[in-house]
Short mmCIF file of C-alpha atoms in Angstrom, two decimals:
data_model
loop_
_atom_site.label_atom_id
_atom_site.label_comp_id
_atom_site.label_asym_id
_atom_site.label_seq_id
_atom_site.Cartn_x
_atom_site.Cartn_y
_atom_site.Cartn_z
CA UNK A 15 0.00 0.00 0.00
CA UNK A 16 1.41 3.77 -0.71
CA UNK A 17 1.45 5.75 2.38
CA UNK A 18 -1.48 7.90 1.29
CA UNK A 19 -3.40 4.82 1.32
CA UNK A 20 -2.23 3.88 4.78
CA UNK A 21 -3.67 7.27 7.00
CA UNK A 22 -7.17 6.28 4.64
CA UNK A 23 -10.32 6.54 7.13
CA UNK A 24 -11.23 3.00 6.32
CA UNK A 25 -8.62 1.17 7.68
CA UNK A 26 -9.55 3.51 11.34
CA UNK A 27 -12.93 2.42 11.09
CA UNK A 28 -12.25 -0.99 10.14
CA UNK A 29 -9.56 -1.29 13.40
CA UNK A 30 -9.81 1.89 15.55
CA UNK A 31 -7.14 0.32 18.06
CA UNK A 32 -4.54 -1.12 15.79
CA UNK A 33 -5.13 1.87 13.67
CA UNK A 34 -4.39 4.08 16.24
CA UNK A 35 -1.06 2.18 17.75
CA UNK A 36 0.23 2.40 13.77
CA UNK A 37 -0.37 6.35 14.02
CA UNK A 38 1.32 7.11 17.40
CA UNK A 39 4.42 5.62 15.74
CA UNK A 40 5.03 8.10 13.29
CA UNK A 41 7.59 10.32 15.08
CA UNK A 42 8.89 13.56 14.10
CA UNK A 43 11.93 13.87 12.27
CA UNK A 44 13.50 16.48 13.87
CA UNK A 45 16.00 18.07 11.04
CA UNK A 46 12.86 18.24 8.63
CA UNK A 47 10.83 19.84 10.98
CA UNK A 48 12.98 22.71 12.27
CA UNK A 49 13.38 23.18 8.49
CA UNK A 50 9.61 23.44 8.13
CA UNK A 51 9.60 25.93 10.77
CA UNK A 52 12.25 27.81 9.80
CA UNK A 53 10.04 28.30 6.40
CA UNK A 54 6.89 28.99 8.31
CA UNK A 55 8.10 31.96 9.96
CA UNK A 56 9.25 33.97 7.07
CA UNK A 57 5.96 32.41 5.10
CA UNK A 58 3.34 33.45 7.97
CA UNK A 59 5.37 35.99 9.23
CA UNK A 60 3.43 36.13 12.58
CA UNK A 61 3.93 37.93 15.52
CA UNK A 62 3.94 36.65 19.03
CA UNK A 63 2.47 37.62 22.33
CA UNK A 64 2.69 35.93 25.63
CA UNK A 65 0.55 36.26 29.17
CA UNK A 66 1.42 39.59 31.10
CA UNK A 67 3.91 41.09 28.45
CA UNK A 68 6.32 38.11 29.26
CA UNK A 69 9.06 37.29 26.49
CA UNK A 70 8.55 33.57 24.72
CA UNK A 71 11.65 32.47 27.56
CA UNK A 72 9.68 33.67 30.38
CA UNK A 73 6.82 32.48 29.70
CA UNK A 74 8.30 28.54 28.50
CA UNK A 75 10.28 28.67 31.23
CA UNK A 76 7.72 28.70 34.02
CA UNK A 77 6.03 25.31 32.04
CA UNK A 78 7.98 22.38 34.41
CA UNK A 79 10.12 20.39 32.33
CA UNK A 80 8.62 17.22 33.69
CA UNK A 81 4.92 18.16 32.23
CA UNK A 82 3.70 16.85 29.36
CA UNK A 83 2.30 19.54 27.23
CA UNK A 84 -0.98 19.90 25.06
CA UNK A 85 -1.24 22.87 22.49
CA UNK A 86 -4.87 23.31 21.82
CA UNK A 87 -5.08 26.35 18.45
CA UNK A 88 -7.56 28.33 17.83
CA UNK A 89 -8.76 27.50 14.13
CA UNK A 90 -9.22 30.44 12.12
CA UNK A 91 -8.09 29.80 8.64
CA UNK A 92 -10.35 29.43 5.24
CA UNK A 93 -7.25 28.27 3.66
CA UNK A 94 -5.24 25.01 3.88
CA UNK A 95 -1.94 26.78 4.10
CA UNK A 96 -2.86 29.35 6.92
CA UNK A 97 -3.54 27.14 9.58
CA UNK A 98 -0.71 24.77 8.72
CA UNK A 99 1.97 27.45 8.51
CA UNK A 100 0.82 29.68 11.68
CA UNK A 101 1.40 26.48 13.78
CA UNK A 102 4.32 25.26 12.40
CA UNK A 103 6.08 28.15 13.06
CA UNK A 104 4.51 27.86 16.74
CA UNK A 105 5.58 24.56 17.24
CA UNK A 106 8.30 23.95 14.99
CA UNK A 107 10.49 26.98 15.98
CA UNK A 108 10.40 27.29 20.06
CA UNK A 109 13.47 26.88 21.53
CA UNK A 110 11.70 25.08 24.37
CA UNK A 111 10.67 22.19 22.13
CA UNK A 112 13.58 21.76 20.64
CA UNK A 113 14.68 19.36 23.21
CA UNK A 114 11.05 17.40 22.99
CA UNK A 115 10.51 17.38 19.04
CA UNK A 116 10.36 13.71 18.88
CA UNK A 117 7.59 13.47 21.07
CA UNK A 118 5.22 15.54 19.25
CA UNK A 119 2.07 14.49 18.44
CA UNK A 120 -0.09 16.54 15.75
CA UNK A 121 -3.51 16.00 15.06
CA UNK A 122 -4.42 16.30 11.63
CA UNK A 123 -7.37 15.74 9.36
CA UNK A 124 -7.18 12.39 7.15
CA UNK A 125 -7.71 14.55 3.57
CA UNK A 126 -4.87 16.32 4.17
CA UNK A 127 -2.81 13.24 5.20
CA UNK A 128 -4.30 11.67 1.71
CA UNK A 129 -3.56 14.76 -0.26
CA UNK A 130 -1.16 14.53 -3.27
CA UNK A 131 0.78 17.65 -2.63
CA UNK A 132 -0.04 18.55 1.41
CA UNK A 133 0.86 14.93 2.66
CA UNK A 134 4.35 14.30 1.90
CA UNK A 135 4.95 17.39 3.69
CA UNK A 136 3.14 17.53 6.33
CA UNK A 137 3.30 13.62 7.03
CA UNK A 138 7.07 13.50 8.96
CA UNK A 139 5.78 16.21 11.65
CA UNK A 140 4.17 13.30 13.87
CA UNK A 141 0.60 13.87 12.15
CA UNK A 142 -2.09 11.45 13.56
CA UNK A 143 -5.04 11.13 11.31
CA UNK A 144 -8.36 12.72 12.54
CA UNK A 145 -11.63 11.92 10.84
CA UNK A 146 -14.37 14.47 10.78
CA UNK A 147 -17.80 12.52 10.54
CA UNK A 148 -18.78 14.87 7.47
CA UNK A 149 -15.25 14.26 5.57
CA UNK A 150 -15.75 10.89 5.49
CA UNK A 151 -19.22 10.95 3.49
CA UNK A 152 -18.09 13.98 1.40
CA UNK A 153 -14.45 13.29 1.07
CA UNK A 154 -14.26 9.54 1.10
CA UNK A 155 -17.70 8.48 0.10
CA UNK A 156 -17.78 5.86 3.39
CA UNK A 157 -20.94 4.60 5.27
CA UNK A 158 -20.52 4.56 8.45
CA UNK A 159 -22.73 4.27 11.55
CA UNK A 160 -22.55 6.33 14.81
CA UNK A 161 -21.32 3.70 16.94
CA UNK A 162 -18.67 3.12 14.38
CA UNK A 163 -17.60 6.73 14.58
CA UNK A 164 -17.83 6.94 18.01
CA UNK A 165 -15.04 3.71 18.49
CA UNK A 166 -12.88 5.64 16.20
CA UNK A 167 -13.19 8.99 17.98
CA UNK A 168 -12.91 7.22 21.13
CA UNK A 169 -9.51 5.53 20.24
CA UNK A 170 -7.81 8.58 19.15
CA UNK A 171 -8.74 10.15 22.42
CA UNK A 172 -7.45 7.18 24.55
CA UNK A 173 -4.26 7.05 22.44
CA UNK A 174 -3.94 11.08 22.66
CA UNK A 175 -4.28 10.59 26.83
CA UNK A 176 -1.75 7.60 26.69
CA UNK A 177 0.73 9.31 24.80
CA UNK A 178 0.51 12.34 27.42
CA UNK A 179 0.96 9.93 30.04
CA UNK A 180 4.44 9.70 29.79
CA UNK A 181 6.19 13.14 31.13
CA UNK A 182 7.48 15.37 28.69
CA UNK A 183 5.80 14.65 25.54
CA UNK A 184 4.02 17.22 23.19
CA UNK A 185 0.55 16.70 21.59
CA UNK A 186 -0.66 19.57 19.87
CA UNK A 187 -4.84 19.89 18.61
CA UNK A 188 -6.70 21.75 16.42
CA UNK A 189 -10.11 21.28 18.69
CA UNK A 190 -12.53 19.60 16.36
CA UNK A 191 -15.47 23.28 15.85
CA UNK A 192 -13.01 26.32 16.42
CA UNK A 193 -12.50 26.45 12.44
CA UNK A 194 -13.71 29.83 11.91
CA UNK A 195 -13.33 31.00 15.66
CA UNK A 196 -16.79 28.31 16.08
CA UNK A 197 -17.29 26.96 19.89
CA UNK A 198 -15.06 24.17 20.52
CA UNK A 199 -16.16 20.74 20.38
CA UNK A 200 -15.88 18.62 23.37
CA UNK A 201 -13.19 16.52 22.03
CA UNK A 202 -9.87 17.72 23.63
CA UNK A 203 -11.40 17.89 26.59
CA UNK A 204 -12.07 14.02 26.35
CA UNK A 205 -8.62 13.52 25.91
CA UNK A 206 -7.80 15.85 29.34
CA UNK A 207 -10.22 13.93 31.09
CA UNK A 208 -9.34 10.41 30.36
CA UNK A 209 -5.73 11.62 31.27
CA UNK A 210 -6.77 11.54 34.61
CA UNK A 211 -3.85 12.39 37.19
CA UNK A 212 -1.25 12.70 34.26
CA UNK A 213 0.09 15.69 34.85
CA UNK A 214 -0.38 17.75 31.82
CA UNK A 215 0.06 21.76 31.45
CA UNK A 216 -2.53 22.62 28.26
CA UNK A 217 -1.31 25.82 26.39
CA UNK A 218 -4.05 27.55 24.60
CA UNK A 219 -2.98 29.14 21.45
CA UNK A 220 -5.07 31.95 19.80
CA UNK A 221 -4.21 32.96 16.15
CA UNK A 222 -6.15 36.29 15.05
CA UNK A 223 -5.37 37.44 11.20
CA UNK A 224 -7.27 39.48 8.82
CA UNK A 225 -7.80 37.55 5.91
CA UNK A 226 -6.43 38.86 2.31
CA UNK A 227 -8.79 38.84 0.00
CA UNK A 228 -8.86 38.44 -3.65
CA UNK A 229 -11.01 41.09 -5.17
CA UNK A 230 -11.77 39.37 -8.49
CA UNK A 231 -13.18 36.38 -6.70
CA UNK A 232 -13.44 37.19 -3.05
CA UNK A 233 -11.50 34.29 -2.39
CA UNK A 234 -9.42 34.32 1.13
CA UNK A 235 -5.38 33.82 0.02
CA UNK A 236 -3.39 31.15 1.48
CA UNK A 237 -0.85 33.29 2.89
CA UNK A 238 -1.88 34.85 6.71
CA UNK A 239 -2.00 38.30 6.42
CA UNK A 240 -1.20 40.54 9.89
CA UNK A 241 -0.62 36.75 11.67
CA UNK A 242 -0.64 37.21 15.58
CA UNK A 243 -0.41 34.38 17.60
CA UNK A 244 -1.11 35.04 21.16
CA UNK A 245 -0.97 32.76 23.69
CA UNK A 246 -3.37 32.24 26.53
CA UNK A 247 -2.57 31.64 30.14
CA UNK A 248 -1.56 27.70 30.91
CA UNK A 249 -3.53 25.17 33.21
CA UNK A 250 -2.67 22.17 35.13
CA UNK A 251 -5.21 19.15 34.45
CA UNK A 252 -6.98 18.05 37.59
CA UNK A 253 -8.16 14.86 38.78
CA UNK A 254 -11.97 14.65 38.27
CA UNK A 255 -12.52 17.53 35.98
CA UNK A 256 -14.95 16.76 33.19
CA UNK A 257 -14.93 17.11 29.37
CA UNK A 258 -16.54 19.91 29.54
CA UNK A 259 -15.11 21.80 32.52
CA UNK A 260 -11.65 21.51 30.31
CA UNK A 261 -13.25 22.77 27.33
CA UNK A 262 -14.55 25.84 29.29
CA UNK A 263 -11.15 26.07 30.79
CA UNK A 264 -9.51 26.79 27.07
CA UNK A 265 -12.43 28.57 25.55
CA UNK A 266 -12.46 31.25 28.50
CA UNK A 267 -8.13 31.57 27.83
CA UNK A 268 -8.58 31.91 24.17
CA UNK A 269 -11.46 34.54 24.47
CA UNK A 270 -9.01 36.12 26.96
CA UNK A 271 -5.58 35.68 24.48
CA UNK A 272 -7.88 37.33 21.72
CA UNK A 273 -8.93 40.25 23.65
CA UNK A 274 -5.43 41.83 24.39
CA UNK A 275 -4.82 42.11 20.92
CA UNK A 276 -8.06 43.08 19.10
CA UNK A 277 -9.58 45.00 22.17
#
C-alpha cells in the first residue's frame, strides 16, 4: 500500500485500536521539521504575544520540564496553508521544544494526510489522522454508523491521553469546531479527562489574522496576512474535571488571548 493509502479513514474504522497504535508511531523527524519551521516563519510571518507582556523564555520557562504539554489552536483559517503554517512556526520553531521534538504528536485531518501535494509534507511532523464525521461521506464516500464513529473517535482520544501519560511529551490539537473561531467541540477535553492524574500543562494558542482577499473572486489567500499568535494563560489538568469543565477552561483563555490584541 502507498502511504497515502495507509492514514485512509477505512482502515480507522475498520480497526480503531490497531489503527491508532500504527499512528502514534510516526515520530517527528526532527531536522525536517525545524526546516519546516524555519520556512513557516518567514511564510506566515506572525507575531507573538505571551501572558502579562512576558518574552517567549519567560513564559516557557515557568512550564515544568517534567509536564507533558498539550497545544490546543484556535482555528481560524479558510485556507489550507494558513492554519498549517501559523502552527508550524509555533511549534516547529520554540526553543523550548527543541529538546522534545520527537515526542510531538499533531492531530491532523485524514484529507490532508491523503492529499497529493499537502501529505508528503506535512506527514514526517508526527501527524495522527483525525476523521471528521462529514469528511468521510463527502471526502471519502464511506458509510458509516454512529457507533462506528464513536469507536474511532474514542480511540484517538485514549491514544492522545496515553501518549501524554508519559512526562514530557508534546501533543498539539486543532479542537474539532473552532474552524472559523466556532465553539469548541468537546473533544480535547475528552482527551484531558481520560488523562486523569497525568500531569499535563494545556497551552491555549489563539491565532487572530485578517484575511487577504482576492477582489476578483473574493477568495481568502493562502498566505496569513497581519498573523498574531497570542498565547493564553496555561492550566494544570486536575483529577476529576470533566470534558466539559476543560473545554470551558480553554475557551475562556482563548477569548481572553484574543482580547489583548483586538480590544
Amino acid at each position: 500500500m502507498s502511504a497515502r493509502d495507509d492514514y485512509h479513514p477505512r482502515h480507522a474504522l475498520a480497526d480503531p485500536e490497531g489503527f491508532y497504535d500504527w499512528a502514534f508511531e510516526n515520530t517527528v523527524n526532527p531536522r525536517y521539521a525545524q526546516v519546516v519551521g524555519k520556512i513557516a516563519v518567514r511564510y506566515a510571518s506572525p507575531e507573538f504575544y505571551f501572558p502579562g507582556g512576558a518574552t517567549q523564555e519567560e513564559f516557557y520557562d515557568s512550564i515544568d520540564e517534567d509536564s507533558s504539554v498539550l497545544i490546543t489552536f484556535s482555528h481560524h483559517g479558510e485556507k489550507k496553508l494558513q492554519d498549517v503554517s501559523i502552527a508550524a512556526a509555533t511549534v516547529f520553531q520554540a526553543p523550548y521544544l527543541m529538546d522534545r521534538l520527537d515526542t510531538v504528536r499533531v492531530w491532523a485531518k485524514n484529507y490532508y494526510l491523503t492529499d497529493r501535494v499537502m501529505g508528503p509534507l506535512i506527514r514526517p511532523l508526527g501527524t495522527v489522522p483525525v476523521s471528521p464525521s462529514i469528511t468521510l461521506s463527502k471526502k471519502y464516500r464511506l458509510k458509516a454508523s454512529q457507533a462506528d464513529i464513536d469507536d474511532m473517535q474514542v480511540a484517538l482520544f485514549r491514544h492522545t491521553a496515553d501518549h501524554l501519560a508519559t512526562p514530557g511529551r508534546v501533543g498539539v490539537i486543532f479542537p474539532p469546531g473552532t474552524k472559523g473561531g466556532e465553539t469548541i467541540q468537546i473533544g480535547v477535553g475528552k482527551v484531558l479527562e481520560m488523562s486523569g492524574d497525568t500531569k499535563i500543562t494545556v497551552l491555549p494558542v489563539e491565532m487572530v489574522s485578517d484575511t487577504a482577499k482576492d477582489e476578483g473572486e473574493n477568495k481568502a489567500k493562502n498566505r496569513p496576512k497581519n498573523c498574531k499568535v497570542v498565547y493564553g494563560e496555561t492550566f494544570q489538568t486536575e483529577e476529576g474535571l470533566t470534558a466539559e469543565e476543560y473545554v470551558g477552561k480553554i475557551a475562556g483563555s482563548l477569548i481572553e488571548a484574543g482580547n489583548t490584541v483586538t480590544a
